[in-house]
Coordinates of C-alpha atoms in Angstrom, one line a residue:
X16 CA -19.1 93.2 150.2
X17 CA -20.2 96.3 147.7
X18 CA -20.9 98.1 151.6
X19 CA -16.9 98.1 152.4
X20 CA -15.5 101.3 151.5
X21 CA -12.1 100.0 150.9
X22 CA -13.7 97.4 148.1
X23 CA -14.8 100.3 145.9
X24 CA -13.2 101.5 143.0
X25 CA -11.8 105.7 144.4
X26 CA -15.7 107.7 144.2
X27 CA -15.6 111.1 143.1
X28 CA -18.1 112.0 145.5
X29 CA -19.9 111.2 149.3
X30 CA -22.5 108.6 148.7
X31 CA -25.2 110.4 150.3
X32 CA -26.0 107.8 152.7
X33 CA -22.7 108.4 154.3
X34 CA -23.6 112.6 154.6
X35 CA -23.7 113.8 158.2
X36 CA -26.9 116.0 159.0
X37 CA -25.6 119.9 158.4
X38 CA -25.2 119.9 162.5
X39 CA -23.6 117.1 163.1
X40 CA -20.9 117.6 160.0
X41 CA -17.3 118.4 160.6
X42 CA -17.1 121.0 157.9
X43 CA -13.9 122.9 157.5
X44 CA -13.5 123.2 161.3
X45 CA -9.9 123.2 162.2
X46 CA -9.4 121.6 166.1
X47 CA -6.8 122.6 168.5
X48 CA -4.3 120.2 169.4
X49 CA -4.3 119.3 173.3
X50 CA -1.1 120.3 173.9
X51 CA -1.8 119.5 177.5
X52 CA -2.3 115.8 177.2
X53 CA 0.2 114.0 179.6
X54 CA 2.4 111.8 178.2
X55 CA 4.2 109.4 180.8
X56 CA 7.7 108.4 179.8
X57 CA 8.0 104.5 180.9
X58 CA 11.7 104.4 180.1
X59 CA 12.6 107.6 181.4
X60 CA 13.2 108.4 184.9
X61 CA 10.1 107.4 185.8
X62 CA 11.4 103.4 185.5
X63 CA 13.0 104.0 188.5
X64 CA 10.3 105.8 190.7
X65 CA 7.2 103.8 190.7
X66 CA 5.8 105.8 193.1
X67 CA 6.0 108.6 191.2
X68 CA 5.1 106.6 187.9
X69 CA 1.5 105.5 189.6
X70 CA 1.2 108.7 190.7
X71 CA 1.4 110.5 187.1
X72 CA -0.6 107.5 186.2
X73 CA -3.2 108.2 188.4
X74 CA -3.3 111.7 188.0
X75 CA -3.7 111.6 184.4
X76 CA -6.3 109.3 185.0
X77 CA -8.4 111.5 186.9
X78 CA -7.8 115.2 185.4
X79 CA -7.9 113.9 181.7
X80 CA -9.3 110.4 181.0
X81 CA -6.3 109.4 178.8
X82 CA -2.5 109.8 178.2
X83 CA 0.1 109.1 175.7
X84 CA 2.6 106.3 176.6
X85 CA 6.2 106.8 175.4
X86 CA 9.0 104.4 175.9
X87 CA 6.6 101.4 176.6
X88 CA 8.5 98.3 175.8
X89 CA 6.9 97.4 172.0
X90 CA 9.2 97.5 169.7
X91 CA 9.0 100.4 166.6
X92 CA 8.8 97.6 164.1
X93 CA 6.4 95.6 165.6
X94 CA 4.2 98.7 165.8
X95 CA 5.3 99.4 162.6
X96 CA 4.5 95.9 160.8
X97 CA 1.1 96.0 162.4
X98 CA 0.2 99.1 160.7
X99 CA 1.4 97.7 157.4
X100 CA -0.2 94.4 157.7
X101 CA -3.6 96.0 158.8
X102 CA -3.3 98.2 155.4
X103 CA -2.3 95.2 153.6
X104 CA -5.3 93.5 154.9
X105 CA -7.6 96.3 154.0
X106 CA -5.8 97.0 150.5
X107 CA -7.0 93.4 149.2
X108 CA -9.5 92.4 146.2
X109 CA -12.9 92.1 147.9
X110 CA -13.1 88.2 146.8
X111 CA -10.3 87.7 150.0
X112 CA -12.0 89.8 152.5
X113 CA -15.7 88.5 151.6
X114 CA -15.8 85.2 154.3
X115 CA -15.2 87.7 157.0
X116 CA -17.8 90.3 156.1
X117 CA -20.6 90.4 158.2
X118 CA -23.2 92.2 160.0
X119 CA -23.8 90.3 162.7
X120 CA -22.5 91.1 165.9
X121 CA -22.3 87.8 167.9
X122 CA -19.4 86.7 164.7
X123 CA -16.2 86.8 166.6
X124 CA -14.3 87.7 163.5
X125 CA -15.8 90.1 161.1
X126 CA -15.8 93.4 158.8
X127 CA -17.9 95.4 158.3
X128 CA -18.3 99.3 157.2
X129 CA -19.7 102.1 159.7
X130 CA -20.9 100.5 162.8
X131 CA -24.8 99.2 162.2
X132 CA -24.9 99.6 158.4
X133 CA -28.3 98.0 158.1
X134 CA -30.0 99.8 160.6
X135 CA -28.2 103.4 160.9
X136 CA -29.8 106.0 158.9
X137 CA -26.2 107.4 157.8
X138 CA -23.2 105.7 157.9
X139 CA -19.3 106.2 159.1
X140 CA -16.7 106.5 156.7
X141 CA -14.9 103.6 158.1
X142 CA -14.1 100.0 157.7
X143 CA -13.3 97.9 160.6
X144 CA -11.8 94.6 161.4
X145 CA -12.3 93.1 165.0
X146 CA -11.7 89.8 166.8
X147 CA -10.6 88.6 170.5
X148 CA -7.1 87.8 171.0
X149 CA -7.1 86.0 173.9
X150 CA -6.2 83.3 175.2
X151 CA -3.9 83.8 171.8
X152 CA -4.3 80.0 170.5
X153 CA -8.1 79.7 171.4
X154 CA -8.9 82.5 168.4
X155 CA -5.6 82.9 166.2
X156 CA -6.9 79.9 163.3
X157 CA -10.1 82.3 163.0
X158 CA -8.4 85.4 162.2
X159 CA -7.5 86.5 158.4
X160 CA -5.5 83.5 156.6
X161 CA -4.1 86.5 154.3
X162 CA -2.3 88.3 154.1
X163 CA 0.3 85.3 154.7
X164 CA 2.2 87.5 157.6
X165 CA -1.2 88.5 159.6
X166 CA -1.3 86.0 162.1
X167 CA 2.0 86.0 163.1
X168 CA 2.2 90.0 163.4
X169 CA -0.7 90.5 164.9
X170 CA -0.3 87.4 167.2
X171 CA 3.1 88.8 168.8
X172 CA 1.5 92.5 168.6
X173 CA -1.3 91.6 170.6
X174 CA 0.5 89.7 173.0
X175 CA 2.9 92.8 173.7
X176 CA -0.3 95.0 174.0
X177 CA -1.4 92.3 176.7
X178 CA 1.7 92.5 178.8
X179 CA 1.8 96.3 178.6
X180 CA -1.9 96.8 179.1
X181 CA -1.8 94.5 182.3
X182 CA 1.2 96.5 183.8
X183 CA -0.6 100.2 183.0
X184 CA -3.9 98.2 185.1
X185 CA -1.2 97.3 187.6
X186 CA 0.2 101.1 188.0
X187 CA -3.6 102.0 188.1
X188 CA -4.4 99.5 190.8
X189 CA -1.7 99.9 193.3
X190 CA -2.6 103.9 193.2
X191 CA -6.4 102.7 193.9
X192 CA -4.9 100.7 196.8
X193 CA -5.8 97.5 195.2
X194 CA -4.8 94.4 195.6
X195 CA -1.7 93.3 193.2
X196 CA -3.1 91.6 190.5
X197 CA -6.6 93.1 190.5
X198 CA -7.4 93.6 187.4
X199 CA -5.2 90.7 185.8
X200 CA -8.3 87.8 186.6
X201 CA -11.6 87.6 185.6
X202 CA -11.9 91.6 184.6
X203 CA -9.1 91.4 181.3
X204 CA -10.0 87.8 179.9
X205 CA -11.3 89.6 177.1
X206 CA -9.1 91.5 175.2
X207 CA -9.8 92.3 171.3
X208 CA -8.4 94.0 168.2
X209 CA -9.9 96.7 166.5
X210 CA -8.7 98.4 163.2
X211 CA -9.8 101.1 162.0
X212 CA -9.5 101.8 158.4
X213 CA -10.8 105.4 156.8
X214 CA -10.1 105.3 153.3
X215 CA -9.3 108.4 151.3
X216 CA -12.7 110.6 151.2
X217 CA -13.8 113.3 148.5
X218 CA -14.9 115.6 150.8
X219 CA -14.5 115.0 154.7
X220 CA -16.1 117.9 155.4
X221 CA -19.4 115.8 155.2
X222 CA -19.0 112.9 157.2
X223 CA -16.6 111.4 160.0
X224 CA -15.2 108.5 160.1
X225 CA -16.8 107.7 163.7
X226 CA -18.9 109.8 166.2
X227 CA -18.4 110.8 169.5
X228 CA -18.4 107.8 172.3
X229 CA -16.6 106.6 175.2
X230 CA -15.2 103.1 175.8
X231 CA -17.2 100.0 177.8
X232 CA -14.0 98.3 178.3
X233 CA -11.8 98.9 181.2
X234 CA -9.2 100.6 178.9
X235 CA -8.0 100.9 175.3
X236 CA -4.4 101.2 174.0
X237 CA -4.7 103.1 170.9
X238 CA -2.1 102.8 167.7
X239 CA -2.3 105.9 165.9
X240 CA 0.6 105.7 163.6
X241 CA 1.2 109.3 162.1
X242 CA -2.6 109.8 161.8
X243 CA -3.8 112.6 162.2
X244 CA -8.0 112.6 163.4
X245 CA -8.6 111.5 167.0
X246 CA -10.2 114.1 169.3
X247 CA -11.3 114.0 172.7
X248 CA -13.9 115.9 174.1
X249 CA -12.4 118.2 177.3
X250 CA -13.6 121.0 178.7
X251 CA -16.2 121.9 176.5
X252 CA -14.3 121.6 173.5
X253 CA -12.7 119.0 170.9
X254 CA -9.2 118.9 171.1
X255 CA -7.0 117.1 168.2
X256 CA -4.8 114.8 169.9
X257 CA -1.3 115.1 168.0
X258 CA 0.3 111.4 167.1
X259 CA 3.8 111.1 168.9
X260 CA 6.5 108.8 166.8
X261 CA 5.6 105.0 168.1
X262 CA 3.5 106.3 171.5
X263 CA 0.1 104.7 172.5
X264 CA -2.8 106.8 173.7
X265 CA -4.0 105.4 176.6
X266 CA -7.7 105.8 177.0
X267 CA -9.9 104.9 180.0
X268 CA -12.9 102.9 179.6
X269 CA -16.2 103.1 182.0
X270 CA -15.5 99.6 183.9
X271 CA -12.6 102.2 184.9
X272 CA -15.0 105.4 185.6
X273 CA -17.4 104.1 187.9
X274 CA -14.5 104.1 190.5
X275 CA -15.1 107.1 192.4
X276 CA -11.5 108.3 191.7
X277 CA -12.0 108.4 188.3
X278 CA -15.6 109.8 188.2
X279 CA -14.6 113.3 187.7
X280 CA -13.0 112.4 184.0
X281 CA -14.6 114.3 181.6
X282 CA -12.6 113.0 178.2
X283 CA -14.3 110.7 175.3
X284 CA -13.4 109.8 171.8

């Protein structure tokens, strides 16, 4: 437990296991936002032209790897309870997080700090909860007893994210010229939560909170809240990614790419 970042009294200073390489460090870098991102309006006038709403969706898809969803169906405090509960959950004494810590991979519910913290040379400056959330009452008993609320927000959070994520793979699939319902089988019975915490760091000019990587998965809904930090890779440059009041960023994942429409997506996170 002394590894989660979040467990520690505030530190003056960057452990020096958790200092980047001088190449691979942030420094004082400042990134362009991506003003060009699309963001797809679900309740707009879009709602009422699905052909024009796969088409965006598809677009998007190809030319940038990811889009911000507006208008999507989740309520603002739902999205907004999440993020409170998450903090809450990170914001414990270390005593009610310890049962969950872990570095083994095949534990369906864990934290854990970085991403390998035993066998990495340097570490992220992150901590991160993650467990499946479906089918919702095969995994809810093994999620976080406390705090008290967790369960409950997190189960009718994830089961909005479900609904919405199946309809974007919907939209995605009828602009393939799928079948309906292609995606909704065998390819999204797994679905998981992942939170991200980065607590407050001396100097984040030495480390990052994750590297660069791209999604397995077939796509990720992303809950940014009003922080600031994810960049995509486009273009040849990072790009800063701007957080829009209760939006998701949509982000393709490879079981996605390998579709020849998609292949020409050159976006990561």
């Amino acid at each position: 437990m002394e590894k989660l970042i979040s467990s520690r009294s505030y530190l003056p200073f960057v452990p020096e296991s958790f200092i980047l390489p001088p190449e691979s460090r942030p420094g004082q870098t400042k990134f362009p936002l991506w003003e060009s991102i699309p963001v797809i309006d679900l309740g707009g006038e879009l709602a009422f032209d699905r052909a024009q709403l796969v088409k965006q969706i598809i677009q998007a898809s190809q030319e940038f790897g990811i889009f911000q969803l507006v208008n999507h169906g989740v309520s603002e405090k739902l999205m907004h309870d999440v993020l409170e509960v998450a903090n809450e959950f990170f914001e414990m004494p270390a005593k009610d997080k310890e049962s969950l810590y872990s570095e083994d991979p095949n534990q369906t519910c864990r934290v854990r700090t970085s991403i390998n913290y035993d066998s990495e040379k340097v570490h992220y400056w992150r901590d991160n909860l993650r467990h499946p959330c479906y089918p919702l009452e095969e995994h809810m008993q093994i999620w976080p007893e406390k705090p008290a609320r967790y369960r409950e927000v997190v189960g009718s959070y994830s089961t909005e994210a479900r609904k919405l994520t199946l309809w974007i793979l919907d939209l995605i699939g009828e602009g393939l010229g799928l079948e309906t319902g292609y995606f909704g089988d065998e390819l999204s019975q797994v679905q998981f939560m992942s939170i991200n915490h980065y607590p407050r760091c001396p100097d984040p000019s030495l480390t990052l909170g994750l590297p660069k990587h791209c999604d397995p998965n077939l796509i990720t809904l992303v809950l940014q809240g009003e922080v600031h930090g994810l960049q995509v890779f486009k273009d040849g440059q990072w790009l800063a990614v701007e957080p829009l009041p209760n939006a998701f960023v949509a982000n393709i994942g490879y079981m996605l790419q390998v579709h020849p429409i998609f292949s020409s997506s050159s976006s990561s996170i």
